[in-house]
Short mmCIF file of C-alpha atoms in Angstrom, two decimals:
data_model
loop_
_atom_site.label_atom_id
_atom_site.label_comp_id
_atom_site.label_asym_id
_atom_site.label_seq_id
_atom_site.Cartn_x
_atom_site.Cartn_y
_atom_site.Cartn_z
CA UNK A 65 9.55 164.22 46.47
CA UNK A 66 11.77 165.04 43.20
CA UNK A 67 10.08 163.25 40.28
CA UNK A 68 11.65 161.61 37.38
CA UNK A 69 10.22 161.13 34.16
CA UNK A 70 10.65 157.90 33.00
CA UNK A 71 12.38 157.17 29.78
CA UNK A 72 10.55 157.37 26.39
CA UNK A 73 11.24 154.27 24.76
CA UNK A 74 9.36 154.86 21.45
CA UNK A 75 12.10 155.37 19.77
CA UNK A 76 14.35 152.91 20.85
CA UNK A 77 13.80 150.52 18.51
CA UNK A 78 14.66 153.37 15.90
CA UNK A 79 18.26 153.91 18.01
CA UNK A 80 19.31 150.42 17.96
CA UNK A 81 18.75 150.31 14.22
CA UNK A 82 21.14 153.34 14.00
CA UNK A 83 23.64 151.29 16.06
CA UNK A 84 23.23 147.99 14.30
CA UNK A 85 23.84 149.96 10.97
CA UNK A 86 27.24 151.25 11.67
CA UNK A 87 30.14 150.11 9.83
CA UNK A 88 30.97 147.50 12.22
CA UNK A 89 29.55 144.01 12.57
CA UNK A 90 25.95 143.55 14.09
CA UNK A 91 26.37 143.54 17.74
CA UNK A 92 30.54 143.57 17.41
CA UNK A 93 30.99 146.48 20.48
CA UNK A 94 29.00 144.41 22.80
CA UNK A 95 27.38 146.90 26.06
CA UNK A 96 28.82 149.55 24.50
CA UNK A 97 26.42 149.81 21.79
CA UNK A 98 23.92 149.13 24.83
CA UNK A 99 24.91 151.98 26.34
CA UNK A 100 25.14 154.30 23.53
CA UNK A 101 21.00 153.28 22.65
CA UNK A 102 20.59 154.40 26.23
CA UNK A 103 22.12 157.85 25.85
CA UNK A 104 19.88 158.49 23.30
CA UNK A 105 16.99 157.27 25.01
CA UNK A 106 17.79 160.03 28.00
CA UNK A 107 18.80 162.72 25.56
CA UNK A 108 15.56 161.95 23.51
CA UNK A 109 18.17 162.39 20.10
CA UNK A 110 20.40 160.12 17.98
CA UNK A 111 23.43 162.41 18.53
CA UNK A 112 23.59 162.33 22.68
CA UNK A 113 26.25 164.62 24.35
CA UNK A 114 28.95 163.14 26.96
CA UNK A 115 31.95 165.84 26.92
CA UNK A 116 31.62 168.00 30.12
CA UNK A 117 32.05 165.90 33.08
CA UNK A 118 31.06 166.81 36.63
CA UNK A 119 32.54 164.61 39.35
CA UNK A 120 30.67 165.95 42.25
CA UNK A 121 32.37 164.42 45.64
CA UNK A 122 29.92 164.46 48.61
CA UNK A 123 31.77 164.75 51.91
CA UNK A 124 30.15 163.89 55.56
CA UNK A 125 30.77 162.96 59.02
CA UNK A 126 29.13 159.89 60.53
CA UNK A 127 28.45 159.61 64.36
CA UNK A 128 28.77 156.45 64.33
CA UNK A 129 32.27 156.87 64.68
CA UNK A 130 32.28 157.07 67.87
CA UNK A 131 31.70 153.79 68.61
CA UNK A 132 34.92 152.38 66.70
CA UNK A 133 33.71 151.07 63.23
CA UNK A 134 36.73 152.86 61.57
CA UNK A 135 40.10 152.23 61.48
CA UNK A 136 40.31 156.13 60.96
CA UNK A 137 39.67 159.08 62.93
CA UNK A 138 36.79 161.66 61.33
CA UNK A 139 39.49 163.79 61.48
CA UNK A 140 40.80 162.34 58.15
CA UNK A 141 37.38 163.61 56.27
CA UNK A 142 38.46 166.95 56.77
CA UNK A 143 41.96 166.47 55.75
CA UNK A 144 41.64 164.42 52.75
CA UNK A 145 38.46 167.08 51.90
CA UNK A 146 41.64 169.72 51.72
CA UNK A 147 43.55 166.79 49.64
CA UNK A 148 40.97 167.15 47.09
CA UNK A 149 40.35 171.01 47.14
CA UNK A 150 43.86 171.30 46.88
CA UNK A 151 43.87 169.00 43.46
CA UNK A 152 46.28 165.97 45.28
CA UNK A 153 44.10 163.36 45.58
CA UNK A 154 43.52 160.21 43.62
CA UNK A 155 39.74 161.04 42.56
CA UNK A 156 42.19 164.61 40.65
CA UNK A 157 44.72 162.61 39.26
CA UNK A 158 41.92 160.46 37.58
CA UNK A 159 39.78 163.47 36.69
CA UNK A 160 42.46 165.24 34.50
CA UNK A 161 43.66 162.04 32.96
CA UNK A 162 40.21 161.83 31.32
CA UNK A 163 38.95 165.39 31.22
CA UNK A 164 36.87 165.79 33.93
CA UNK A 165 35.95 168.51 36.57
CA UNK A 166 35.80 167.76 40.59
CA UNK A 167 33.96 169.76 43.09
CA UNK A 168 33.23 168.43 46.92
CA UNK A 169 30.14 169.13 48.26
CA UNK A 170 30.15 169.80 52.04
CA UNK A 171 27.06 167.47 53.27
CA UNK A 172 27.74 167.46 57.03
CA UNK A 173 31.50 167.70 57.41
CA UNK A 174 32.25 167.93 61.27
CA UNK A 175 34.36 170.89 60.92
CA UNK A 176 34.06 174.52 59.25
CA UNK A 177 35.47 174.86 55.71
CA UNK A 178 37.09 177.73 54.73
CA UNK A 179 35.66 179.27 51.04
CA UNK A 180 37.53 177.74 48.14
CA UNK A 181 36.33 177.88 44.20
CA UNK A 182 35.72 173.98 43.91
CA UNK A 183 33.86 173.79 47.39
CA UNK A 184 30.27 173.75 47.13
CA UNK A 185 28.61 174.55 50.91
CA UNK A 186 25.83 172.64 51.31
CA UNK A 187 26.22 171.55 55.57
CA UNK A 188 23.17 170.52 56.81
CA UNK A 189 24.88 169.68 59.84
CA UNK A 190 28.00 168.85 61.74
CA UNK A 191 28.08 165.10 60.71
CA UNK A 192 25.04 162.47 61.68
CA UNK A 193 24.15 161.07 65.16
CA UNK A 194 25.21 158.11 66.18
CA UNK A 195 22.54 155.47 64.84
CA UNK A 196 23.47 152.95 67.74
CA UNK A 197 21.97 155.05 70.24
CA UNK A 198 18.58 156.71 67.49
CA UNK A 199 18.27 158.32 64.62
CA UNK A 200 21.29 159.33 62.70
CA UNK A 201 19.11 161.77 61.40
CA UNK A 202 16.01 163.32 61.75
CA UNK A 203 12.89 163.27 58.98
CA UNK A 204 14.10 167.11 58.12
CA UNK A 205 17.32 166.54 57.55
CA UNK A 206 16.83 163.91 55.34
CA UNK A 207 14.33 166.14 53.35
CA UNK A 208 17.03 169.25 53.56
CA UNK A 209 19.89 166.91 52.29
CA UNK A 210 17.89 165.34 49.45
CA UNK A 211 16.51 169.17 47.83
CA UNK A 212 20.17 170.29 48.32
CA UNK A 213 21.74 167.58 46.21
CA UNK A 214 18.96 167.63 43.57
CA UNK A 215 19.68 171.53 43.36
CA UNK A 216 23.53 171.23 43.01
CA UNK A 217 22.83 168.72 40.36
CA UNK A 218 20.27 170.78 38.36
CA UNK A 219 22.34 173.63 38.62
CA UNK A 220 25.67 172.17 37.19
CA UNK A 221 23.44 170.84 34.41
CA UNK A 222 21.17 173.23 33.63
CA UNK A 223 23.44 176.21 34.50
CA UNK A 224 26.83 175.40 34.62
CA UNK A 225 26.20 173.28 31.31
CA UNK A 226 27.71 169.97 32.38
CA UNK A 227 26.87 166.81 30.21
CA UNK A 228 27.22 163.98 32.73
CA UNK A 229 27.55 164.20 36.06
CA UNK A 230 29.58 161.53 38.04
CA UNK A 231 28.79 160.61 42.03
CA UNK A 232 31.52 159.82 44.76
CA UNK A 233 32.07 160.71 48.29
CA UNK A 234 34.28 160.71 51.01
CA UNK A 235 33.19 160.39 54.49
CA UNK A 236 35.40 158.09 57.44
CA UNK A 237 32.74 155.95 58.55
CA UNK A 238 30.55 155.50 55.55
CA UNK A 239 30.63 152.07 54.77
CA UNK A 240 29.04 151.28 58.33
CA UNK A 241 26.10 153.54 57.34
CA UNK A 242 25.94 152.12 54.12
CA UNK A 243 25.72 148.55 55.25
CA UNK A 244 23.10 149.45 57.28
CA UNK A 245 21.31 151.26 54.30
CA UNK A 246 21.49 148.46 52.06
CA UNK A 247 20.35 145.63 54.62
CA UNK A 248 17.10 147.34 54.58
CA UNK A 249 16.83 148.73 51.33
CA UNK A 250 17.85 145.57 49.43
CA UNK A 251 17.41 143.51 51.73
CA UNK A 252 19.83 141.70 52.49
CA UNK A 253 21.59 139.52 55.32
CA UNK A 254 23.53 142.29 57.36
CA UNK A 255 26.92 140.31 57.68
CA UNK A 256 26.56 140.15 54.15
CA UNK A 257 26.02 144.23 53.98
CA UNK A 258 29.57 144.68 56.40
CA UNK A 259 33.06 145.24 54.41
CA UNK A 260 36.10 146.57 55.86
CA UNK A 261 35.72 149.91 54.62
CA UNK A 262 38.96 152.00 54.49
CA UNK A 263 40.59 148.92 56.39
CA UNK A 264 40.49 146.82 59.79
CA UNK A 265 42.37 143.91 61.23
CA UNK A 266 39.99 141.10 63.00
CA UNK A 267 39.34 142.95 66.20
CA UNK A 268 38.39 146.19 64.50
CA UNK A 269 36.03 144.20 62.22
CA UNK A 270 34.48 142.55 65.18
CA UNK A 271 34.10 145.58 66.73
CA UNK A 272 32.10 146.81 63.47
CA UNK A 273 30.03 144.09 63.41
CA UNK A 274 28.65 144.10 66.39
CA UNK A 275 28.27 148.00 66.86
CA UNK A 276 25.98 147.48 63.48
CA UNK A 277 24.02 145.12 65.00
CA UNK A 278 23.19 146.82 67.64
CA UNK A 279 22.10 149.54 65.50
CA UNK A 280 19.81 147.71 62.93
CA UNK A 281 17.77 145.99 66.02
CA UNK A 282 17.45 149.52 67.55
CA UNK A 283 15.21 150.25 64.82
CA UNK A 284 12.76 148.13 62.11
CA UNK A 285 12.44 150.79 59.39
CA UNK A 286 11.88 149.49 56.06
CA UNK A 287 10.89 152.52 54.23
CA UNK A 288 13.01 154.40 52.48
CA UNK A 289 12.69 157.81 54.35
CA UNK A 290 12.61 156.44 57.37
CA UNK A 291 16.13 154.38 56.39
CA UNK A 292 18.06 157.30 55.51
CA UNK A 293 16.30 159.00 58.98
CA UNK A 294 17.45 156.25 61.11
CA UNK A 295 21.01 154.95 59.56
CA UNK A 296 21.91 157.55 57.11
CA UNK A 297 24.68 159.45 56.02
CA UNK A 298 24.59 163.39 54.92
CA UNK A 299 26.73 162.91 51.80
CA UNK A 300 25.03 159.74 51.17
CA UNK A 301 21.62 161.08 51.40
CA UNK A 302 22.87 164.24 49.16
CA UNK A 303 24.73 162.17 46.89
CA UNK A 304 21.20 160.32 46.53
CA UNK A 305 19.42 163.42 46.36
CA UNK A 306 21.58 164.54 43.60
CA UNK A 307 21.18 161.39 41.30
CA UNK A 308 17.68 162.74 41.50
CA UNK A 309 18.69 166.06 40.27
CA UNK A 310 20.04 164.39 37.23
CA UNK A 311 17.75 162.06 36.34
CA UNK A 312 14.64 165.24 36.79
CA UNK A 313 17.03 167.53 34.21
CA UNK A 314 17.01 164.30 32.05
CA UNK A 315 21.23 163.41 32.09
CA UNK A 316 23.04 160.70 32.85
CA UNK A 317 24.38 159.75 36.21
CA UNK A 318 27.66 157.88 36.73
CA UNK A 319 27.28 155.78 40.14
CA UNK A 320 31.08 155.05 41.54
CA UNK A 321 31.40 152.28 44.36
CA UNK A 322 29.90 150.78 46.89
CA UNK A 323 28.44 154.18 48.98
CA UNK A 324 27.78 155.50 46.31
CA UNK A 325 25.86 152.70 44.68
CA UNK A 326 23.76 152.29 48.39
CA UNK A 327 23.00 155.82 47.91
CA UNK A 328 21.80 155.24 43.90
CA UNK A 329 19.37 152.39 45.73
CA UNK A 330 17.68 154.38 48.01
CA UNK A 331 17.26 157.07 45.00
CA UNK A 332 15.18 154.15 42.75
CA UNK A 333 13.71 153.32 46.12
CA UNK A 334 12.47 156.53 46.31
CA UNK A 335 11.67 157.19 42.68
CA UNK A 336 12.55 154.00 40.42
CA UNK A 337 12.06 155.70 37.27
CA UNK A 338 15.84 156.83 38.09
CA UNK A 339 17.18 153.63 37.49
CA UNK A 340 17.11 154.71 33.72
CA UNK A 341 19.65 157.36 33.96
CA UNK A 342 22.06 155.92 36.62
CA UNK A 343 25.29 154.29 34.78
CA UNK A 344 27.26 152.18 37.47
CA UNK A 345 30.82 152.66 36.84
CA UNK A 346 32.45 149.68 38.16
CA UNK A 347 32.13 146.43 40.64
CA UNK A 348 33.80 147.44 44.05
CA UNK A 349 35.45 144.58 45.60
CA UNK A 350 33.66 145.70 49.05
CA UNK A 351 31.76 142.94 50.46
CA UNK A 352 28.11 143.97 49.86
CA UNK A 353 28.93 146.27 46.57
CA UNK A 354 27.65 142.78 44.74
CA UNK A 355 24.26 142.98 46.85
CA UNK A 356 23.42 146.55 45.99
CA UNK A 357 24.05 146.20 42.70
CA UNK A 358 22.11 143.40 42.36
CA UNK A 359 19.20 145.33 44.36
CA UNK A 360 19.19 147.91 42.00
CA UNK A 361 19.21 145.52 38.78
CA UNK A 362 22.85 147.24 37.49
CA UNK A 363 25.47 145.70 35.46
CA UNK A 364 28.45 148.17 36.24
CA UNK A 365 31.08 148.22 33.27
CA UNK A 366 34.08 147.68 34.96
CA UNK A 367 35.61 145.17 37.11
CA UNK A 368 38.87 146.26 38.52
CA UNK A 369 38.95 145.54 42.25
CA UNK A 370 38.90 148.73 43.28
CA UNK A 371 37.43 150.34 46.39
CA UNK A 372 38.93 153.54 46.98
CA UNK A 373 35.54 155.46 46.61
CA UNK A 374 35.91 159.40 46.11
CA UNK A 375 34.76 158.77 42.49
CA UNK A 376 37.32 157.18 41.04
CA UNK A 377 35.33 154.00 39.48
CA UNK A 378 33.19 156.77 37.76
CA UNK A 379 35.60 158.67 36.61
CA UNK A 380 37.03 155.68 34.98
CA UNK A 381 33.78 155.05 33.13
CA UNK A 382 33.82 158.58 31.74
CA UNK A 383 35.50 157.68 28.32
CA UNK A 384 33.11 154.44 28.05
CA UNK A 385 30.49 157.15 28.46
CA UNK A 386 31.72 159.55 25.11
CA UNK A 387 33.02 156.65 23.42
CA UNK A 388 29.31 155.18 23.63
CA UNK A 389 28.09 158.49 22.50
CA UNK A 390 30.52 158.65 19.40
CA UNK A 391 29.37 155.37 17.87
CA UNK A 392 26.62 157.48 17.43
CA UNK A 393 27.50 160.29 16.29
CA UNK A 394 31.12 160.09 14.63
CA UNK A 395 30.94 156.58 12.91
CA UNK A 396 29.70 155.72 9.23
CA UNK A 397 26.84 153.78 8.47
CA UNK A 398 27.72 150.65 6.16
CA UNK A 399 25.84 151.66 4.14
CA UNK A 400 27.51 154.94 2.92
CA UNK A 401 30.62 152.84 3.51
CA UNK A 402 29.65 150.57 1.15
CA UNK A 403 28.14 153.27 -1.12
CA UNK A 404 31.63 155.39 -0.99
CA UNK A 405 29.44 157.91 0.79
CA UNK A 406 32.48 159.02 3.58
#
């Protein structure tokens, strides 16, 4: 399993008083200041780093598809996989508004992907099983997905020299797997675990329902390996795989929606000394987005009743993240303000 190391809090008593000494008043900038003791807590310094952004989209297929619980044909993966390769999606338009990168990760993608610069080929296989009828996955494949992510992770850190790495996916048919996730990894209720997803009118949501019922009472896993076996995604399980990566090269995480907050949950599930570096950008207005977050004791900074997914919640967070880092390390401290010292 990827270990963490868990945060060295020694010195956080010694970052807050850097905080609280700024030329502001004493707790005036609220969870920001929070966040910015935080940074230096991961970093292990008072001047933490939060320029280079990497939004890393994780893209999959889900078998369960076939039995209805998406308005949308898998089909659509593919296509809005070329939306974002070719720069034209909404996840883009947010990414150069705040000066971040985007690369999609091919987790399981039930199609072949041609080479292109921002596609990162990582297919374990042609989208899941259907986890009404077994497994979505098997034991290996859950293993296979998890190393991949944590190595695309490390290597965009510790290579490719990226600061803060940001988690979204895109993947028709995700929120059913996802629902199923977090009903056992929380737990939680089920019907409180089901959202309409990309969109349904009553019958399709009935439909959902009870196709996801079926599939939890197929199987009573509880652990967290044998949860991703049985109802997970691929570019969940990567996307959780790769929160790994990032909290083992010791950087921040930035957890988007709904999937991709059920996929930070069965990370700390797995390891729970992640928790520490996972920032949760925003509250999705999914039904069950509350219930993860809640499992995975997260207070997400924004509230803007979004649910898009493909990492657009996290790349909204971005700024929050260097502005966080910059009360650090770019304001006075009232004292040399008060001593002329600027």
């Amino acid at each position: 399993m990827i270990s963490v190391r868990p945060l060295d809090r020694s010195l956080e008593a010694t970052y807050r008083a850097l905080v609280d000494g700024k030329a502001k008043p004493l707790g005036s900038l609220g969870r920001i200041e929070d966040l910015a003791v935080r940074l230096a807590l991961i970093e292990g310094r008072p001047n933490p780093r939060c320029e280079r952004v990497l939004l890393l989209v994780f893209a999959g297929d889900h078998g369960l598809n076939e039995a209805g619980v998406s308005a949308f044909p898998s089909s659509v993966t593919t296509a809005m996989v070329a939306t974002l390769l070719a720069g034209r999606a909404s996840a883009n338009a947010f990414a150069r508004s705040v000066g971040a990168e985007v690369k999609v990760v091919d987790a399981g993608v039930a199609a072949d992907l041609a080479p292109h610069p921002l596609l990162i080929e990582a297919k374990v296989r042609k989208g899941s099983r259907n986890a009404e009828l077994g497994p979505a996955l098997t034991s290996g494949e859950v293993e296979l997905a998890l190393a991949r992510g944590a190595a695309i992770a490390r290597q965009a850190i510790e290579e490719q020299g990226f600061e803060v790495l940001a988690v979204g996916e895109m993947g028709i048919g995700n929120s059913a797997s996802a629902a199923l996730l977090l009903h056992r990894l929380a737990p939680a209720p089920l019907d409180d675990c089901i959202g309409a997803g990309a969109g349904h009118d009553a019958e399709g949501m009935a439909r959902k329902v009870a196709v996801l019922a079926r599939a939890a009472a197929r199987s009573a896993a509880v652990e967290p390996m044998d949860v991703l076996a049985q109802f997970g995604g691929l570019e969940i399980v990567m996307m959780a795989g790769a929160i790994l990566g990032a909290g083992a090269a010791g950087r921040p995480v930035i957890v988007d929606g709904f999937i991709a907050s059920t996929a930070a949950l069965a990370a700390i599930r797995l390891e729970p000394a992640v928790a520490d570096y996972c920032v949760f950008a925003h509250r999705s207005c999914e039904k069950g987005h509350a219930l993860a977050l809640a499992a995975a004791g997260a207070a997400p900074l924004l509230d803007l009743s979004m649910r898009l997914g493909e990492g657009t919640g996290a790349l909204l967070a971005a700024p929050l993240m260097r502005a966080a880092a910059a009360l650090l390390t770019d304001v006075a401290s009232l004292d040399d303000v008060l001593a002329g010292r600027l």
